[in-house]
CSV table of N, CA and C in Angstrom, one decimal:
chain,number,residue,atom,x,y,z
A,155,MET,N,-28.7,-19.5,60.8
A,155,MET,CA,-28.5,-18.0,60.7
A,155,MET,C,-29.5,-17.4,59.7
A,156,ASN,N,-30.5,-18.1,59.4
A,156,ASN,CA,-31.5,-17.5,58.5
A,156,ASN,C,-31.0,-17.1,57.1
A,157,ASN,N,-30.0,-17.9,56.6
A,157,ASN,CA,-29.5,-17.6,55.3
A,157,ASN,C,-30.4,-18.1,54.1
A,158,CYS,N,-31.3,-19.0,54.5
A,158,CYS,CA,-32.2,-19.5,53.5
A,158,CYS,C,-33.4,-20.0,54.2
A,159,SER,N,-34.5,-20.2,53.4
A,159,SER,CA,-35.7,-20.7,54.0
A,159,SER,C,-35.6,-22.3,54.1
A,160,ALA,N,-36.5,-22.9,54.8
A,160,ALA,CA,-36.6,-24.3,54.9
A,160,ALA,C,-36.8,-24.9,53.5
A,161,LYS,N,-37.6,-24.3,52.7
A,161,LYS,CA,-37.9,-24.8,51.4
A,161,LYS,C,-36.6,-24.7,50.5
A,162,GLN,N,-35.9,-23.6,50.6
A,162,GLN,CA,-34.6,-23.5,49.9
A,162,GLN,C,-33.6,-24.5,50.3
A,163,HIS,N,-33.6,-24.8,51.6
A,163,HIS,CA,-32.7,-25.8,52.1
A,163,HIS,C,-33.0,-27.2,51.6
A,164,SER,N,-34.3,-27.6,51.6
A,164,SER,CA,-34.7,-28.9,51.1
A,164,SER,C,-34.5,-29.0,49.6
A,165,THR,N,-34.7,-27.9,48.9
A,165,THR,CA,-34.4,-27.9,47.4
A,165,THR,C,-32.9,-28.1,47.2
A,166,PHE,N,-32.1,-27.5,47.9
A,166,PHE,CA,-30.6,-27.7,47.8
A,166,PHE,C,-30.3,-29.1,48.0
A,167,LEU,N,-30.8,-29.7,49.1
A,167,LEU,CA,-30.4,-31.1,49.4
A,167,LEU,C,-30.9,-32.0,48.3
A,168,GLU,N,-32.0,-31.7,47.7
A,168,GLU,CA,-32.6,-32.6,46.6
A,168,GLU,C,-31.7,-32.4,45.3
A,169,LEU,N,-31.3,-31.2,45.0
A,169,LEU,CA,-30.7,-30.9,43.7
A,169,LEU,C,-29.2,-31.1,43.8
A,170,CYS,N,-28.6,-31.0,44.9
A,170,CYS,CA,-27.1,-31.1,45.0
A,170,CYS,C,-26.5,-32.4,44.4
A,171,PRO,N,-27.0,-33.6,44.7
A,171,PRO,CA,-26.5,-34.8,44.0
A,171,PRO,C,-26.7,-34.8,42.5
A,172,LYS,N,-27.8,-34.3,42.1
A,172,LYS,CA,-28.1,-34.2,40.6
A,172,LYS,C,-27.1,-33.3,39.9
A,173,VAL,N,-26.8,-32.2,40.5
A,173,VAL,CA,-25.8,-31.2,39.9
A,173,VAL,C,-24.5,-31.9,39.9
A,174,LYS,N,-24.1,-32.5,41.0
A,174,LYS,CA,-22.8,-33.2,41.0
A,174,LYS,C,-22.7,-34.3,39.9
A,175,ASN,N,-23.8,-35.0,39.7
A,175,ASN,CA,-23.7,-36.0,38.6
A,175,ASN,C,-23.5,-35.4,37.3
A,176,TYR,N,-24.1,-34.2,37.0
A,176,TYR,CA,-23.9,-33.5,35.8
A,176,TYR,C,-22.4,-33.1,35.6
A,177,ILE,N,-21.8,-32.6,36.7
A,177,ILE,CA,-20.4,-32.2,36.7
A,177,ILE,C,-19.5,-33.4,36.4
A,178,ILE,N,-19.8,-34.5,37.1
A,178,ILE,CA,-19.0,-35.7,36.9
A,178,ILE,C,-19.2,-36.2,35.5
A,179,GLY,N,-20.4,-36.2,35.0
A,179,GLY,CA,-20.7,-36.6,33.6
A,179,GLY,C,-20.0,-35.8,32.6
A,180,ALA,N,-19.7,-34.6,32.9
A,180,ALA,CA,-18.9,-33.7,32.0
A,180,ALA,C,-17.4,-34.1,32.0
A,181,GLY,N,-17.0,-35.0,32.8
A,181,GLY,CA,-15.6,-35.4,32.9
A,181,GLY,C,-14.8,-34.7,33.9
A,182,ILE,N,-15.4,-33.9,34.7
A,182,ILE,CA,-14.7,-33.2,35.8
A,182,ILE,C,-14.5,-34.1,37.0
A,183,ILE,N,-13.3,-34.2,37.5
A,183,ILE,CA,-13.1,-34.9,38.8
A,183,ILE,C,-13.4,-34.0,39.9
A,184,LEU,N,-14.4,-34.5,40.7
A,184,LEU,CA,-14.8,-33.7,41.9
A,184,LEU,C,-14.5,-34.5,43.1
A,185,ILE,N,-13.7,-33.8,44.0
A,185,ILE,CA,-13.3,-34.4,45.3
A,185,ILE,C,-13.8,-33.5,46.4
A,186,LYS,N,-14.6,-34.2,47.3
A,186,LYS,CA,-15.2,-33.4,48.4
A,186,LYS,C,-14.6,-33.8,49.7
A,187,ILE,N,-14.1,-32.9,50.4
A,187,ILE,CA,-13.4,-33.1,51.7
A,187,ILE,C,-14.1,-32.4,52.8
A,188,TRP,N,-14.5,-33.1,53.9
A,188,TRP,CA,-15.1,-32.5,55.0
A,188,TRP,C,-14.2,-32.6,56.2
A,189,ILE,N,-13.8,-31.6,56.8
A,189,ILE,CA,-12.9,-31.6,58.0
A,189,ILE,C,-13.7,-31.5,59.2
A,190,GLU,N,-13.6,-32.5,60.1
A,190,GLU,CA,-14.3,-32.5,61.4
A,190,GLU,C,-13.5,-31.7,62.4
A,191,SER,N,-14.2,-30.9,63.2
A,191,SER,CA,-13.5,-30.3,64.4
A,191,SER,C,-14.6,-30.1,65.5
A,192,SER,N,-14.1,-30.1,66.7
A,192,SER,CA,-15.0,-30.0,67.8
A,192,SER,C,-15.4,-28.5,68.1
A,193,ASP,N,-16.4,-28.3,68.9
A,193,ASP,CA,-16.7,-26.9,69.2
A,193,ASP,C,-15.6,-26.3,70.0
A,194,LYS,N,-14.8,-27.0,70.8
A,194,LYS,CA,-13.7,-26.5,71.5
A,194,LYS,C,-12.6,-26.0,70.5
A,195,GLU,N,-12.3,-26.8,69.5
A,195,GLU,CA,-11.3,-26.5,68.5
A,195,GLU,C,-11.8,-25.2,67.7
A,196,GLN,N,-13.0,-25.2,67.4
A,196,GLN,CA,-13.6,-24.0,66.7
A,196,GLN,C,-13.4,-22.8,67.6
A,197,GLY,N,-13.7,-22.9,68.9
A,197,GLY,CA,-13.6,-21.8,69.8
A,197,GLY,C,-12.2,-21.3,69.9
A,198,ARG,N,-11.2,-22.2,69.9
A,198,ARG,CA,-9.8,-21.8,69.9
A,198,ARG,C,-9.4,-21.1,68.7
A,199,TYR,N,-10.0,-21.5,67.5
A,199,TYR,CA,-9.7,-20.9,66.3
A,199,TYR,C,-10.2,-19.5,66.2
A,200,PHE,N,-11.5,-19.3,66.7
A,200,PHE,CA,-12.1,-17.9,66.6
A,200,PHE,C,-11.4,-17.0,67.6
A,201,GLU,N,-11.0,-17.5,68.8
A,201,GLU,CA,-10.3,-16.7,69.8
A,201,GLU,C,-9.0,-16.2,69.2
A,202,ALA,N,-8.3,-17.1,68.5
A,202,ALA,CA,-7.0,-16.8,67.9
A,202,ALA,C,-7.2,-15.7,66.9
A,203,ARG,N,-8.3,-15.8,66.1
A,203,ARG,CA,-8.6,-14.8,65.1
A,203,ARG,C,-8.9,-13.4,65.7
A,204,ILE,N,-9.6,-13.4,66.8
A,204,ILE,CA,-10.0,-12.2,67.4
A,204,ILE,C,-8.8,-11.5,68.0
A,205,ALA,N,-7.9,-12.4,68.6
A,205,ALA,CA,-6.7,-11.8,69.3
A,205,ALA,C,-5.6,-11.3,68.3
A,206,ASN,N,-5.6,-11.8,67.1
A,206,ASN,CA,-4.6,-11.4,66.1
A,206,ASN,C,-5.1,-10.3,65.2
A,207,PRO,N,-4.5,-9.1,65.4
A,207,PRO,CA,-5.0,-7.9,64.6
A,207,PRO,C,-5.0,-8.2,63.1
A,208,LEU,N,-4.0,-9.0,62.6
A,208,LEU,CA,-3.9,-9.3,61.2
A,208,LEU,C,-5.1,-10.2,60.7
A,209,HIS,N,-5.7,-10.9,61.6
A,209,HIS,CA,-6.8,-11.8,61.2
A,209,HIS,C,-8.2,-11.3,61.5
A,210,GLN,N,-8.2,-10.2,62.3
A,210,GLN,CA,-9.5,-9.7,62.7
A,210,GLN,C,-10.4,-9.3,61.5
A,211,ARG,N,-9.7,-8.8,60.4
A,211,ARG,CA,-10.5,-8.4,59.2
A,211,ARG,C,-11.2,-9.6,58.6
A,212,GLN,N,-10.8,-10.8,58.9
A,212,GLN,CA,-11.4,-12.0,58.3
A,212,GLN,C,-12.7,-12.4,59.0
A,213,LEU,N,-12.9,-11.7,60.2
A,213,LEU,CA,-14.2,-12.1,60.9
A,213,LEU,C,-15.4,-11.4,60.2
A,214,SER,N,-16.4,-12.1,60.2
A,214,SER,CA,-17.7,-11.6,59.6
A,214,SER,C,-18.7,-11.4,60.8
A,215,PRO,N,-19.7,-10.6,60.5
A,215,PRO,CA,-20.7,-10.4,61.6
A,215,PRO,C,-21.4,-11.7,62.0
A,216,MET,N,-21.3,-12.8,61.2
A,216,MET,CA,-21.9,-14.1,61.6
A,216,MET,C,-21.0,-14.9,62.5
A,217,ASP,N,-19.7,-14.5,62.5
A,217,ASP,CA,-18.7,-15.4,63.2
A,217,ASP,C,-19.0,-15.4,64.8
A,218,LEU,N,-19.2,-14.2,65.3
A,218,LEU,CA,-19.3,-14.1,66.8
A,218,LEU,C,-20.5,-14.9,67.3
A,219,PRO,N,-21.7,-14.8,66.7
A,219,PRO,CA,-22.9,-15.5,67.3
A,219,PRO,C,-22.9,-17.0,66.8
A,220,SER,N,-22.1,-17.4,65.9
A,220,SER,CA,-22.1,-18.7,65.3
A,220,SER,C,-21.8,-19.8,66.4
A,221,PRO,N,-20.9,-19.7,67.3
A,221,PRO,CA,-20.7,-20.7,68.3
A,221,PRO,C,-22.0,-21.2,69.1
A,222,THR,N,-22.9,-20.2,69.2
A,222,THR,CA,-24.2,-20.6,69.9
A,222,THR,C,-25.1,-21.5,69.0
A,223,LYS,N,-24.7,-21.7,67.8
A,223,LYS,CA,-25.5,-22.5,66.8
A,223,LYS,C,-24.8,-23.8,66.5
A,224,TRP,N,-23.8,-24.2,67.3
A,224,TRP,CA,-22.9,-25.3,67.0
A,224,TRP,C,-23.7,-26.6,66.7
A,225,PHE,N,-24.7,-26.9,67.5
A,225,PHE,CA,-25.4,-28.2,67.3
A,225,PHE,C,-26.3,-28.1,66.1
A,226,GLU,N,-26.8,-26.9,65.8
A,226,GLU,CA,-27.6,-26.7,64.6
A,226,GLU,C,-26.7,-26.9,63.4
A,227,TYR,N,-25.5,-26.4,63.4
A,227,TYR,CA,-24.6,-26.6,62.3
A,227,TYR,C,-24.2,-28.1,62.1
A,228,LEU,N,-24.0,-28.8,63.3
A,228,LEU,CA,-23.8,-30.2,63.1
A,228,LEU,C,-24.9,-31.0,62.5
A,229,ARG,N,-26.2,-30.6,62.9
A,229,ARG,CA,-27.3,-31.3,62.2
A,229,ARG,C,-27.4,-30.9,60.8
A,230,ALA,N,-27.2,-29.7,60.4
A,230,ALA,CA,-27.2,-29.3,59.0
A,230,ALA,C,-26.1,-30.0,58.2
A,231,GLY,N,-24.9,-30.1,58.8
A,231,GLY,CA,-23.8,-30.8,58.1
A,231,GLY,C,-24.2,-32.2,57.9
A,232,ASP,N,-24.7,-32.9,58.9
A,232,ASP,CA,-25.1,-34.3,58.8
A,232,ASP,C,-26.2,-34.5,57.7
A,233,MET,N,-27.1,-33.6,57.6
A,233,MET,CA,-28.1,-33.6,56.6
A,233,MET,C,-27.5,-33.5,55.2
A,234,MET,N,-26.6,-32.5,55.1
A,234,MET,CA,-25.9,-32.3,53.8
A,234,MET,C,-25.0,-33.5,53.4
A,235,LEU,N,-24.3,-34.0,54.4
A,235,LEU,CA,-23.5,-35.2,54.1
A,235,LEU,C,-24.3,-36.4,53.6
A,236,ALA,N,-25.4,-36.6,54.3
A,236,ALA,CA,-26.3,-37.7,54.0
A,236,ALA,C,-26.9,-37.6,52.6
A,237,ALA,N,-27.3,-36.4,52.2
A,237,ALA,CA,-27.9,-36.1,50.9
A,237,ALA,C,-26.9,-36.1,49.8
A,238,ALA,N,-25.7,-35.7,50.0
A,238,ALA,CA,-24.8,-35.5,49.0
A,238,ALA,C,-23.7,-36.5,48.9
A,239,ASP,N,-23.7,-37.5,49.7
A,239,ASP,CA,-22.7,-38.6,49.7
A,239,ASP,C,-23.2,-39.7,48.8
A,240,THR,N,-22.6,-39.8,47.6
A,240,THR,CA,-23.0,-40.8,46.6
A,240,THR,C,-21.8,-41.7,46.2
A,241,LYS,N,-22.1,-42.8,45.6
A,241,LYS,CA,-21.0,-43.7,45.1
A,241,LYS,C,-20.2,-43.0,44.1
A,242,GLN,N,-20.9,-42.2,43.2
A,242,GLN,CA,-20.2,-41.5,42.1
A,242,GLN,C,-19.3,-40.4,42.7
A,243,CYS,N,-19.7,-39.8,43.8
A,243,CYS,CA,-19.0,-38.6,44.3
A,243,CYS,C,-19.1,-38.7,45.8
A,244,PRO,N,-18.3,-39.5,46.5
A,244,PRO,CA,-18.4,-39.6,48.0
A,244,PRO,C,-17.7,-38.4,48.7
A,245,TRP,N,-18.1,-38.2,49.9
A,245,TRP,CA,-17.4,-37.3,50.8
A,245,TRP,C,-16.2,-38.0,51.5
A,246,TYR,N,-15.1,-37.4,51.6
A,246,TYR,CA,-14.0,-37.9,52.4
A,246,TYR,C,-13.9,-37.0,53.6
A,247,ILE,N,-14.2,-37.7,54.8
A,247,ILE,CA,-14.3,-37.0,56.0
A,247,ILE,C,-12.9,-37.2,56.8
A,248,LEU,N,-12.3,-36.0,57.1
A,248,LEU,CA,-11.0,-36.0,57.8
A,248,LEU,C,-11.2,-35.5,59.2
A,249,PRO,N,-10.8,-36.3,60.2
A,249,PRO,CA,-10.8,-35.7,61.5
A,249,PRO,C,-9.8,-34.7,61.7
A,250,SER,N,-10.1,-33.7,62.6
A,250,SER,CA,-9.0,-32.7,63.0
A,250,SER,C,-8.1,-33.4,63.9
A,251,ASP,N,-7.1,-32.7,64.4
A,251,ASP,CA,-6.1,-33.2,65.3
A,251,ASP,C,-6.8,-33.2,66.7
A,252,ASP,N,-7.9,-32.6,66.9
A,252,ASP,CA,-8.6,-32.4,68.2
A,252,ASP,C,-9.2,-33.8,68.5
A,253,LYS,N,-8.8,-34.3,69.7
A,253,LYS,CA,-9.3,-35.6,70.1
A,253,LYS,C,-10.8,-35.6,70.5
A,254,ASN,N,-11.3,-34.4,70.6
A,254,ASN,CA,-12.7,-34.3,71.0
A,254,ASN,C,-13.6,-34.2,69.8
A,255,ALA,N,-13.1,-34.2,68.6
A,255,ALA,CA,-13.9,-34.1,67.4
A,255,ALA,C,-14.6,-35.5,67.1
A,256,LYS,N,-15.9,-35.5,67.5
A,256,LYS,CA,-16.7,-36.7,67.3
A,256,LYS,C,-18.0,-36.4,66.7
A,257,ARG,N,-18.6,-37.2,66.0
A,257,ARG,CA,-20.0,-37.0,65.5
A,257,ARG,C,-20.9,-38.0,66.1
């Protein structure tokens, strides 16, 4: 969604594990949880938000076009998980209840 440049993204992936090591070195317990869901599950989630007037205010201008970027988001998520999953601070990946949620 053009929130950052390719250089900014690569810098983030490079620095993220180092920053987390500083945080852990300071004695902070850092737990990272990634919740998997399929594009169908995300679609149901957004449709429910759109249909519910109480939740419509939570929609951002990025939400409506974001389903068209689903596979790009998956690739970016995979890159982030690969760069930031360390022995000192692993990611805990939780599957959603959706049986279609696969990587």
